[in-house]
Short mmCIF file of C-alpha atoms in Angstrom, two decimals:
data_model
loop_
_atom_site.label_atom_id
_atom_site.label_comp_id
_atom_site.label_asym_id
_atom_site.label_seq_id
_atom_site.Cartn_x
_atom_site.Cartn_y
_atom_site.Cartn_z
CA UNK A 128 40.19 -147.24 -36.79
CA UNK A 129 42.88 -149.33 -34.66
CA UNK A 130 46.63 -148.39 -34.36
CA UNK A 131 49.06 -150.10 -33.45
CA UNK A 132 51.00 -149.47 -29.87
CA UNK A 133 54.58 -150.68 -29.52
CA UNK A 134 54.86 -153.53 -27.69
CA UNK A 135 58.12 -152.35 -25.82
CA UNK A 136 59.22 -151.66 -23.22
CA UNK A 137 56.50 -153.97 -21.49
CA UNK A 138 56.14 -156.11 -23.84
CA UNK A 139 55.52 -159.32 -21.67
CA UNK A 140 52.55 -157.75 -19.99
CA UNK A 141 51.21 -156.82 -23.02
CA UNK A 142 51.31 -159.30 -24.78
CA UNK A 143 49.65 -161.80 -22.34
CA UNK A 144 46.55 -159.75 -21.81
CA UNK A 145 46.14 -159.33 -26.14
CA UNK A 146 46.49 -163.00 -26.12
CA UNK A 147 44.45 -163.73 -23.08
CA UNK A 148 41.13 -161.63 -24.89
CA UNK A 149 41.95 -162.85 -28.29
CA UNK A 150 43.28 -160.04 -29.99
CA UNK A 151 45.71 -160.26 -33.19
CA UNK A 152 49.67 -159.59 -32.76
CA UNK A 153 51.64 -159.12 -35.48
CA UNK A 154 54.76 -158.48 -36.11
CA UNK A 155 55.45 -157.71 -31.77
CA UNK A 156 52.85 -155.35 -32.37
CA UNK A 157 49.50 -155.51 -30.61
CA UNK A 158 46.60 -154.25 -32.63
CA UNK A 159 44.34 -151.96 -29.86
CA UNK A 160 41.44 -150.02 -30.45
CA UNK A 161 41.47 -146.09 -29.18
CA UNK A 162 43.88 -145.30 -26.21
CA UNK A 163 45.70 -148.13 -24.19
CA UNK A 164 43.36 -147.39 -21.49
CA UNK A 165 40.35 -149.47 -22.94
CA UNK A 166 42.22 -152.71 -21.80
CA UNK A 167 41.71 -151.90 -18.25
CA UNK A 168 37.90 -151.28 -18.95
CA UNK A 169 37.66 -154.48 -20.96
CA UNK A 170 39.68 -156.40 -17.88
CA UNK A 171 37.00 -155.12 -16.06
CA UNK A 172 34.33 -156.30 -17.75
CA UNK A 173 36.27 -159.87 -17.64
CA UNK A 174 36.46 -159.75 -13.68
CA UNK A 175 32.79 -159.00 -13.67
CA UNK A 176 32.95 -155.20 -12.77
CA UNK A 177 30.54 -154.11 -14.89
CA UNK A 178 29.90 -150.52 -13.53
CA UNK A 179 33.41 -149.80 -13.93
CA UNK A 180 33.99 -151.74 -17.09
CA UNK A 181 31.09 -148.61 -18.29
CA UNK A 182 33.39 -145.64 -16.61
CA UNK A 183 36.37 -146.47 -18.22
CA UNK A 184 34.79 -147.39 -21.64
CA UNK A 185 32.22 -144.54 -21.68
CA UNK A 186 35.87 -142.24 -21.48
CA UNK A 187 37.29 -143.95 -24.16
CA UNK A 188 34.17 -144.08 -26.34
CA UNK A 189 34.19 -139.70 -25.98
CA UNK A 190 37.60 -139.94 -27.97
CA UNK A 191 36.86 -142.63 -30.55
CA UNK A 192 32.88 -143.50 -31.58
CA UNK A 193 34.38 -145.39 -34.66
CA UNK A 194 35.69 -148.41 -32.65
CA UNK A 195 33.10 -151.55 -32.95
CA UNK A 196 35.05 -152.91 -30.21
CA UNK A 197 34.70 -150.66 -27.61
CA UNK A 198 30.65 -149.98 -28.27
CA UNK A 199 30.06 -153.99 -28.06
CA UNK A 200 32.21 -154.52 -25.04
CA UNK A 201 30.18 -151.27 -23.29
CA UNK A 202 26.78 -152.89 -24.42
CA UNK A 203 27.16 -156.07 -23.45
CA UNK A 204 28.78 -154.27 -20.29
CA UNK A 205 25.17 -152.64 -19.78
CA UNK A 206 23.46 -155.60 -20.60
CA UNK A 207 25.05 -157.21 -17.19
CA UNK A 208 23.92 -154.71 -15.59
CA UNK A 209 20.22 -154.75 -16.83
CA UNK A 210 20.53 -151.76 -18.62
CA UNK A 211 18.62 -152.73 -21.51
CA UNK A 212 17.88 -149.56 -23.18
CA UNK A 213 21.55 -148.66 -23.26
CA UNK A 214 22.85 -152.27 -24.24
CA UNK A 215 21.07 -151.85 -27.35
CA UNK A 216 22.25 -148.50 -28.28
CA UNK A 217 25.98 -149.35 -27.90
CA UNK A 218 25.41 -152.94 -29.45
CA UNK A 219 23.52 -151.83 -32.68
CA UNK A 220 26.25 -149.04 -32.74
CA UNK A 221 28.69 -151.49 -33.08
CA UNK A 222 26.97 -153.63 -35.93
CA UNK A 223 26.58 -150.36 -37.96
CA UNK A 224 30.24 -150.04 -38.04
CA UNK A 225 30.91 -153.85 -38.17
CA UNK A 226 28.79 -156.85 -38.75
CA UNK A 227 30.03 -158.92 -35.22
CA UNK A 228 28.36 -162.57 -34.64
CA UNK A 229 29.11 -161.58 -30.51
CA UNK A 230 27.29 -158.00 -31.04
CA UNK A 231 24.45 -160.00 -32.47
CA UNK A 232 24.10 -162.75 -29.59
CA UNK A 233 24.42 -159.39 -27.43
CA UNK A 234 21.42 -158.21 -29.07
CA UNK A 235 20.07 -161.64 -28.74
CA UNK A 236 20.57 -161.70 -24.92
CA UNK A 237 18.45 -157.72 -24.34
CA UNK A 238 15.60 -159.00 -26.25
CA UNK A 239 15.26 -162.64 -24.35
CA UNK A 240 15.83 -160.23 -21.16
CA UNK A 241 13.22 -157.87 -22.31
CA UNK A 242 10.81 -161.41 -22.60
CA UNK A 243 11.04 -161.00 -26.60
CA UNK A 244 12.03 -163.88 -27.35
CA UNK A 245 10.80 -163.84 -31.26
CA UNK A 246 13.52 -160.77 -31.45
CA UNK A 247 15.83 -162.68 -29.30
CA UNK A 248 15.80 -165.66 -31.84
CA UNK A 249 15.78 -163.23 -34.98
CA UNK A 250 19.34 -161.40 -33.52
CA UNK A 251 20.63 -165.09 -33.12
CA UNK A 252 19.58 -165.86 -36.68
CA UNK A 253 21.18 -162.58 -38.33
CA UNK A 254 24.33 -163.02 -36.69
CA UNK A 255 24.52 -166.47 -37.96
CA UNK A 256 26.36 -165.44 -41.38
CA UNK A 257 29.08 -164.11 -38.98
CA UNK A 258 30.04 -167.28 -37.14
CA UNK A 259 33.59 -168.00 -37.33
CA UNK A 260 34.26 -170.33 -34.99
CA UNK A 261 33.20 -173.91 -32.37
CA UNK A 262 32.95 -171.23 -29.87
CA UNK A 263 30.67 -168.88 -31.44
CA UNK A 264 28.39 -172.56 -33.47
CA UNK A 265 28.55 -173.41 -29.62
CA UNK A 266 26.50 -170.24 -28.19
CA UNK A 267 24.13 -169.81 -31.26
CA UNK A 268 23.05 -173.40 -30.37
CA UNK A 269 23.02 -173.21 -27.31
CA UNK A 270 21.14 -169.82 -26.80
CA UNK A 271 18.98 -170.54 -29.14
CA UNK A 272 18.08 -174.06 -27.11
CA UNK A 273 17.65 -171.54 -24.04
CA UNK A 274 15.09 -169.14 -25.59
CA UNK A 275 13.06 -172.26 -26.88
CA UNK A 276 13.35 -173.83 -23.47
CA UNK A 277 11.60 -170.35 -22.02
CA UNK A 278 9.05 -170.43 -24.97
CA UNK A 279 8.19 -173.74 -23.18
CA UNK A 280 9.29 -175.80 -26.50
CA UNK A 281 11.74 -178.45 -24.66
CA UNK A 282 11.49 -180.77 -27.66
CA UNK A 283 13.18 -177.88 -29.91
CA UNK A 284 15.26 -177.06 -27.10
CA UNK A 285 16.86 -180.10 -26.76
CA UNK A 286 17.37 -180.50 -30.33
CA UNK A 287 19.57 -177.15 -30.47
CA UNK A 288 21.12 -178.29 -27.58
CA UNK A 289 22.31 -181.59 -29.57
CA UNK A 290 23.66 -179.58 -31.92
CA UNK A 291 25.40 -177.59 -29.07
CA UNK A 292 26.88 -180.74 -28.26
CA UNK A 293 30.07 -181.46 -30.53
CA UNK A 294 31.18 -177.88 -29.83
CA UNK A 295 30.82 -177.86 -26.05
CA UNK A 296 33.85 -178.93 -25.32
CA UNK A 297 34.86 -179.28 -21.27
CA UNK A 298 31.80 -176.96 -19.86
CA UNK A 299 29.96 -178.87 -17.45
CA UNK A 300 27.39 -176.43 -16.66
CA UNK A 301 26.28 -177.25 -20.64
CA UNK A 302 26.05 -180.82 -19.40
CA UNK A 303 24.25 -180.10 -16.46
CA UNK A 304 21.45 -178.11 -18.20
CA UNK A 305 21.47 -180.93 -20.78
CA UNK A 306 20.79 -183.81 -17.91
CA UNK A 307 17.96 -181.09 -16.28
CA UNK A 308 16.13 -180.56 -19.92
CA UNK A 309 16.39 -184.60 -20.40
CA UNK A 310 14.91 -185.38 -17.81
CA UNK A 311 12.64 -183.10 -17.59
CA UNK A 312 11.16 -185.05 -20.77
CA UNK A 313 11.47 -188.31 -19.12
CA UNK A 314 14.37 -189.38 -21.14
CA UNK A 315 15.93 -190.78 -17.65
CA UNK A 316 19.25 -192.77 -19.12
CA UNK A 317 20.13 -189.57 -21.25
CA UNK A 318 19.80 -187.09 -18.24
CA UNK A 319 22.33 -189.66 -16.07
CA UNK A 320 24.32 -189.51 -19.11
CA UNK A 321 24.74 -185.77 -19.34
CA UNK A 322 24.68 -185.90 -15.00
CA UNK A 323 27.49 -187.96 -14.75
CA UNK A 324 29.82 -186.33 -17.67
CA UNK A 325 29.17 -182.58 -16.01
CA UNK A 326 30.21 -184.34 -12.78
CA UNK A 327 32.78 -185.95 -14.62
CA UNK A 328 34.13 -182.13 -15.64
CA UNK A 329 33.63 -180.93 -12.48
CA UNK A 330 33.14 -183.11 -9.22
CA UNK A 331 32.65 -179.87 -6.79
CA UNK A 332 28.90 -178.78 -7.93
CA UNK A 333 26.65 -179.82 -4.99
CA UNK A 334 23.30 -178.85 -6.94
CA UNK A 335 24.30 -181.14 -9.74
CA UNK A 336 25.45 -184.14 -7.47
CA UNK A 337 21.45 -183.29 -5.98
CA UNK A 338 20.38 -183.58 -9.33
CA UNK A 339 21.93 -187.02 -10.49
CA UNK A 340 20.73 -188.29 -6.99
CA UNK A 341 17.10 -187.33 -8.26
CA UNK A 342 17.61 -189.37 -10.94
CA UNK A 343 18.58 -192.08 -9.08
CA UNK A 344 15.68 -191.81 -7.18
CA UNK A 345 13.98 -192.06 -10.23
CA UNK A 346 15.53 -195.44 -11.36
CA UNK A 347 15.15 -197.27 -7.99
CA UNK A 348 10.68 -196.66 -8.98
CA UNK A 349 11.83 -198.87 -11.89
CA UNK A 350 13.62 -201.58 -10.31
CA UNK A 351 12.87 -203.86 -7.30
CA UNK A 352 15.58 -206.30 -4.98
CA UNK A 353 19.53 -205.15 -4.67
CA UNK A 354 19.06 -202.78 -8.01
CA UNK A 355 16.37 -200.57 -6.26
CA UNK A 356 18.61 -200.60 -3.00
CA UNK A 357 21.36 -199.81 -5.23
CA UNK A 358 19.76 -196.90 -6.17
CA UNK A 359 18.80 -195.41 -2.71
CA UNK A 360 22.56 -196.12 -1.57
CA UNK A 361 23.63 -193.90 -4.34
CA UNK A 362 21.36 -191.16 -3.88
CA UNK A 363 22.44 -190.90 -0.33
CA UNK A 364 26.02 -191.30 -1.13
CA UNK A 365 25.49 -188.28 -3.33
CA UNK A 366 23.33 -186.09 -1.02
CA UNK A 367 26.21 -186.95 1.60
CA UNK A 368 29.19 -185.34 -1.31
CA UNK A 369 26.68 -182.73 -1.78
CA UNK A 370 26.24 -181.64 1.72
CA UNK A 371 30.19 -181.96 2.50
CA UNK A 372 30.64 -178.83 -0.57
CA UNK A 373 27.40 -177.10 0.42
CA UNK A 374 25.90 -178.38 4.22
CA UNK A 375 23.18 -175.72 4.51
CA UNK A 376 21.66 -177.43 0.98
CA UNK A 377 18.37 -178.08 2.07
CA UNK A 378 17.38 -179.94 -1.50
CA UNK A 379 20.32 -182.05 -0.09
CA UNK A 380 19.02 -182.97 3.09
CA UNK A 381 15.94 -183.94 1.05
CA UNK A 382 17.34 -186.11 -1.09
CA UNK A 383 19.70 -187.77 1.79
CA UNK A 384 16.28 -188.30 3.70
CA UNK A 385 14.33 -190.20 0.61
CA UNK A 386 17.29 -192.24 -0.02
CA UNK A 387 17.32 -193.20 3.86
CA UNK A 388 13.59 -193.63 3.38
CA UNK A 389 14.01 -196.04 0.65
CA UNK A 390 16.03 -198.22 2.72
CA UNK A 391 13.96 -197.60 5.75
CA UNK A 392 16.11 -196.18 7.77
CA UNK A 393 13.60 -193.64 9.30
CA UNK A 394 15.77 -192.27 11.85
CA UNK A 395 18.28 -191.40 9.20
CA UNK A 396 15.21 -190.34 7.18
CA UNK A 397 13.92 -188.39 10.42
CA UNK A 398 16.80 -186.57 10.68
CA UNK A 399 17.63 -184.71 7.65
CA UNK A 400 13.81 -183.88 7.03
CA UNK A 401 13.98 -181.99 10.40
CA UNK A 402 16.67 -179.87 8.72
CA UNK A 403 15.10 -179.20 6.13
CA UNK A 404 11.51 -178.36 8.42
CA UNK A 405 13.57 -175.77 10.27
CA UNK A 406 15.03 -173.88 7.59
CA UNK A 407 11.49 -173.70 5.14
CA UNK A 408 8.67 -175.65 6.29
CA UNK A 409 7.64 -174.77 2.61
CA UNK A 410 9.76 -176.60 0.98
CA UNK A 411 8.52 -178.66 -1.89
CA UNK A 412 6.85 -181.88 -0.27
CA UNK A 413 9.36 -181.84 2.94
CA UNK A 414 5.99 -182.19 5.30
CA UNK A 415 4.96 -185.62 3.34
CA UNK A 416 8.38 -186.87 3.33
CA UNK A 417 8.44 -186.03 7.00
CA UNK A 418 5.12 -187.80 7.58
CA UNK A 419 6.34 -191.21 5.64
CA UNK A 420 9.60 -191.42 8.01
CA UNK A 421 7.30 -190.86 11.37
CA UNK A 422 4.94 -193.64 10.02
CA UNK A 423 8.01 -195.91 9.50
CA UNK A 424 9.07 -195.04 13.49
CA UNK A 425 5.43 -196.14 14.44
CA UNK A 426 4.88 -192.11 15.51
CA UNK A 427 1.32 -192.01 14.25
CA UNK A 428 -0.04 -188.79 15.91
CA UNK A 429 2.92 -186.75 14.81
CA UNK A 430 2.43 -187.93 11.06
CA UNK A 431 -0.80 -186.90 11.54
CA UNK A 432 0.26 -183.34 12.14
CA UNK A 433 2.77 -183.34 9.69
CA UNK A 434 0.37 -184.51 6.65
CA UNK A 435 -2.70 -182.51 7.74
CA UNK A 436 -0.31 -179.87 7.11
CA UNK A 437 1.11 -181.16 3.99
CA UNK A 438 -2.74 -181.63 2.87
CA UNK A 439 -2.97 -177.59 3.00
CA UNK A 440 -0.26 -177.03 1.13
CA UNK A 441 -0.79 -179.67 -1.33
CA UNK A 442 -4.44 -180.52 -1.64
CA UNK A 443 -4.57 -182.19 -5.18
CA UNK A 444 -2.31 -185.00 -3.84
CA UNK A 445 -4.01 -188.45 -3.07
CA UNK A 446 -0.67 -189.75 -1.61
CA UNK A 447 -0.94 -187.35 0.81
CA UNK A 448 -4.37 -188.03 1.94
CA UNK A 449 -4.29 -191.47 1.75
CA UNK A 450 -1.14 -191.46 4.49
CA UNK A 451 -2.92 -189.36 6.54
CA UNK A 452 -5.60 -191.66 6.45
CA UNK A 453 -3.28 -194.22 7.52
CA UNK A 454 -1.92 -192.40 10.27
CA UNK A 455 -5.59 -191.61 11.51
CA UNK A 456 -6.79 -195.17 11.32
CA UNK A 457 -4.04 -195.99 13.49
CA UNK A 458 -4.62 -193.14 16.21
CA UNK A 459 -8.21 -194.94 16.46
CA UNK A 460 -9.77 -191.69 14.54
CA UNK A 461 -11.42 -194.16 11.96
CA UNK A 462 -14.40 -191.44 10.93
CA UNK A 463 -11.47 -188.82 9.78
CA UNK A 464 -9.22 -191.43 8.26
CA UNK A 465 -12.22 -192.53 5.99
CA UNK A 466 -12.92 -189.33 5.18
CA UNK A 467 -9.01 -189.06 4.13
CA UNK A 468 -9.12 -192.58 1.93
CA UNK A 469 -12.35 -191.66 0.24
CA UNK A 470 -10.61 -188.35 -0.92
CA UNK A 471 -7.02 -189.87 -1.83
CA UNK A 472 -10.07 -191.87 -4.15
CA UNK A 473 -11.34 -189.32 -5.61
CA UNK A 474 -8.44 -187.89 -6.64
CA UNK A 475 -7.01 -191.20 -7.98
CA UNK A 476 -8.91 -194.32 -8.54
CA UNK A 477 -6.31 -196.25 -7.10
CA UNK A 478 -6.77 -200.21 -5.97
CA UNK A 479 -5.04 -199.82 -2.89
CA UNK A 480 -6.87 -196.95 -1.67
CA UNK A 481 -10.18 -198.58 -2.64
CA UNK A 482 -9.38 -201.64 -0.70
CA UNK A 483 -8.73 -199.48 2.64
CA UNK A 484 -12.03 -197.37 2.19
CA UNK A 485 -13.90 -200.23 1.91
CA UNK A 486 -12.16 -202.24 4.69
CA UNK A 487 -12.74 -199.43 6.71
CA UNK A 488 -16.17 -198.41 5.89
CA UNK A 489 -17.05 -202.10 6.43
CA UNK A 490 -15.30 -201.39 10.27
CA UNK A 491 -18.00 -198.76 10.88
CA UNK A 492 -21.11 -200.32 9.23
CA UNK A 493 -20.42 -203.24 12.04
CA UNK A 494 -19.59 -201.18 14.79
CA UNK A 495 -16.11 -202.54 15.63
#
C-alpha cells in the first residue's frame, strides 16, 4: 500500500524527482511506495546502475512485498543485467498485485532475450488492455516491430513500426532504425526519408550520417551525369562529418573511399581504404574496394594482391574475379586472368565479362 510522506521541509527536492519519474502529487504531498529510500534505488536504475538499483530495492522489497512498484522497477532492474530468471519473478510479482502495461513489456523484453519471441509477442499483447498513454502505444509498436524484425518478418516489422510512427515523437534513434529496416527492403526514398529526419533530431550520430551516405551511394547506381556525381559528393561530405564525431570509424573511411572512388579520385580513394586495411583487413569488401582504387592509379600488380585476397574471402563474387582478371591481363599473366573472366562467368552470365573471355581466349588461340 503507498503512504504519503510530507513534502516539507525539502520539499523542492522532492518534488522534482516525483515529477521527474512521473509519480502523482497531491495536495504537496508525494505519493511513495515503502520507505523514502526506494527513490535512491529507482534513481539508480535511471542512471543505469543496475547492480545497485537491485541492493537498495532488494532492502526495501524485505519491508514491503505488497508494492507493484518496487517488484517491476527490481525486475526490469535484473532484466538489464541479464538476469532473466529473476526479472521474471519480480515482474510477474508485480502483475499479481497490479495489472501494469510497463511490467508486461518487461515481461515482453526476458522472453525476446531468452529467443522466445512467440512469449515475447504474447506479454506485449496482454499488456495491451493496460495502455494509457502515446508513450506506452509508442513501445508496444515499436517492440513489437523489433521482435518481428528478429523473427526475420521485415514486412510486419515495418508495418508496426508505421504505427510506431505518430507516437514517436523527437527520438531519432526510432528514425534511424526506421531508415535501416527501409532500406533494407529496397524502399530507398523512404529510408533517406527516415535518414535525414533522425539526422534532423540529432546531427551528432556518426553511424547514422554512415548510413544515409550508403544510401546515397545507392542513388548515384540509379542516376548518371552531375546527379550521380551529386551523389558521391554527398556521401563523402557525410563520411567526412562522420569521421570529425567518430575518426577511428572504419565503416567511415569506407564510405569516404567509395565516394572518392565514384569520382575517381583514387588517391583520395587509396587513402582511406588503407585505414581501413590496417585496422581489419576483414572488413566487409575493404580488399575489393582497395583493388578498384589501385586499378584506377594504374598499380596493376598490387590489385592483383589485393583481389586474390579478396577472392578468398569472398569467392561467390564475379566482380571480384572479373577485376582480378583485369589486373592480370594487364601484368601480361593472360593464362590466370582467363581463368579469372571465365569464373566471374560462371558465376554471372554477364555481357561484359563474356566479351573479355572471348577477346582474350581469341589472344591465346593466335599466339599474340
Amino acid at each position: 500500500m503507498k503512504r504519503l510522506i510530507p513534502a516539507f521541509p525539502r520539499r523542492g527536492p522532492v518534488l522534482r524527482i516525483a515529477r521527474t519519474l512521473g509519480l502523482s502529487i497531491v495536495f504537496g504531498m508525494v505519493a511513495l511506495p515503502a520507505a523514502a529510500d526506494w527513490l535512491m534505488g529507482l534513481s539508480y536504475y535511471h542512471q543505469g546502475k543496475y547492480r545497485r538499483a537491485v541492493e537498495v530495492l532488494l532492502a526495501e522489497v524485505r519491508e514491503n512485498r505488497q508494492d507493484a512498484l518496487i517488484l517491476r522497477i527490481l525486475g526490469l532492474s535484473y532484466y538489464q543485467l541479464r538476469d532473466y530468471d529473476q526479472a521474471e519473478t519480480f515482474l510477474k510479482s508485480a502483475l499479481e498485485l497490479k495489472p501494469d502495461f510497463e511490467a508486461e513489456l518487461g515481461l515482453a523484453r526476458v522472453q525476446a532475450g531468452r529467443g522466445n519471441f512467440d512469449g515475447a509477442l504474447q506479454s506485449l499483447d496482454e499488456g495491451q488492455a493496460f495502455i494509457q498513454t502515446d508513450r506506452h502505444r509508442f513501445q508496444y509498436h515499436f517492440s513489437r516491430g523489433s521482435i518481428l524484425l528478429r523473427q526475420g518478418h521485415p514486412d510486419l516489422a515495418l508495418g508496426e513500426f508505421k504505427r510506431a510512427e505518430p507516437f514517436a515523437g523527437k527520438q531519432p534513434a526510432f528514425f534511424a532504425q526506421m531508415g535501416s529496416l527501409e532500406y533494407s527492403l529496397g524502399r530507398i526514398p523512404e529510408a533517406l526519408a527516415a535518414l535525414e529526419r533522425s539526422l534532423k533530431l540529432n546531427r551528432g550520430q556518426p553511424e547514422v550520417l554512415v548510413s544515409l551516405g550508403e544510401v546515397r551511394l545507392r542513388l548515384s547506381a540509379t542516376e548518371g551525369g552531375a546527379a550521380k556525381a551529386n551523389h558521391f559528393d554527398r556521401a563523402v561530405a557525410l563520411a567526412e562529418e562522420a569521421l570529425a564525431l567518430s575518426p577511428d570509424s572504419l565503416a567511415a573511411h569506407h564510405l569516404a573511399g567509395r565516394g572518392h572512388l565514384g569520382l575517381t579520385a583514387f588517391p583520395n580513394a587509396e587513402r582511406h581504404f588503407r585505414k581501413v586495411v590496417a585496422f581489419d583487413r576483414k572488413h566487409p569488401g575493404i580488399l575489393y574496394s582497395l583493388g578498384q582504387a589501385l586499378i584506377g592509379l594504374h598499380r596493376y600488380p598490387e590489385g592483383s594482391v589485393a583481389l586474390e585476397e579478396a577472392v578468398e574471402e569472398d569467392p561467390g563474387n564475379p566482380d571480384i574475379h572479373y577485376a582480378l582478371g583485369f589486373c592480370r591481363e594487364k601484368t601480361g599473366d593472360f593464362r590466370q586472368a582467363l581463368d579469372s573472366y571465365r569464373q566471374a562467368r560462371q558465376l554471372r552470365p554477364d555481357p561484359e565479362f563474356k566479351a573479355a573471355e572471348e577477346r582474350l581466349g581469341k589472344r591465346l588461340e593466335s599466339g599474340r
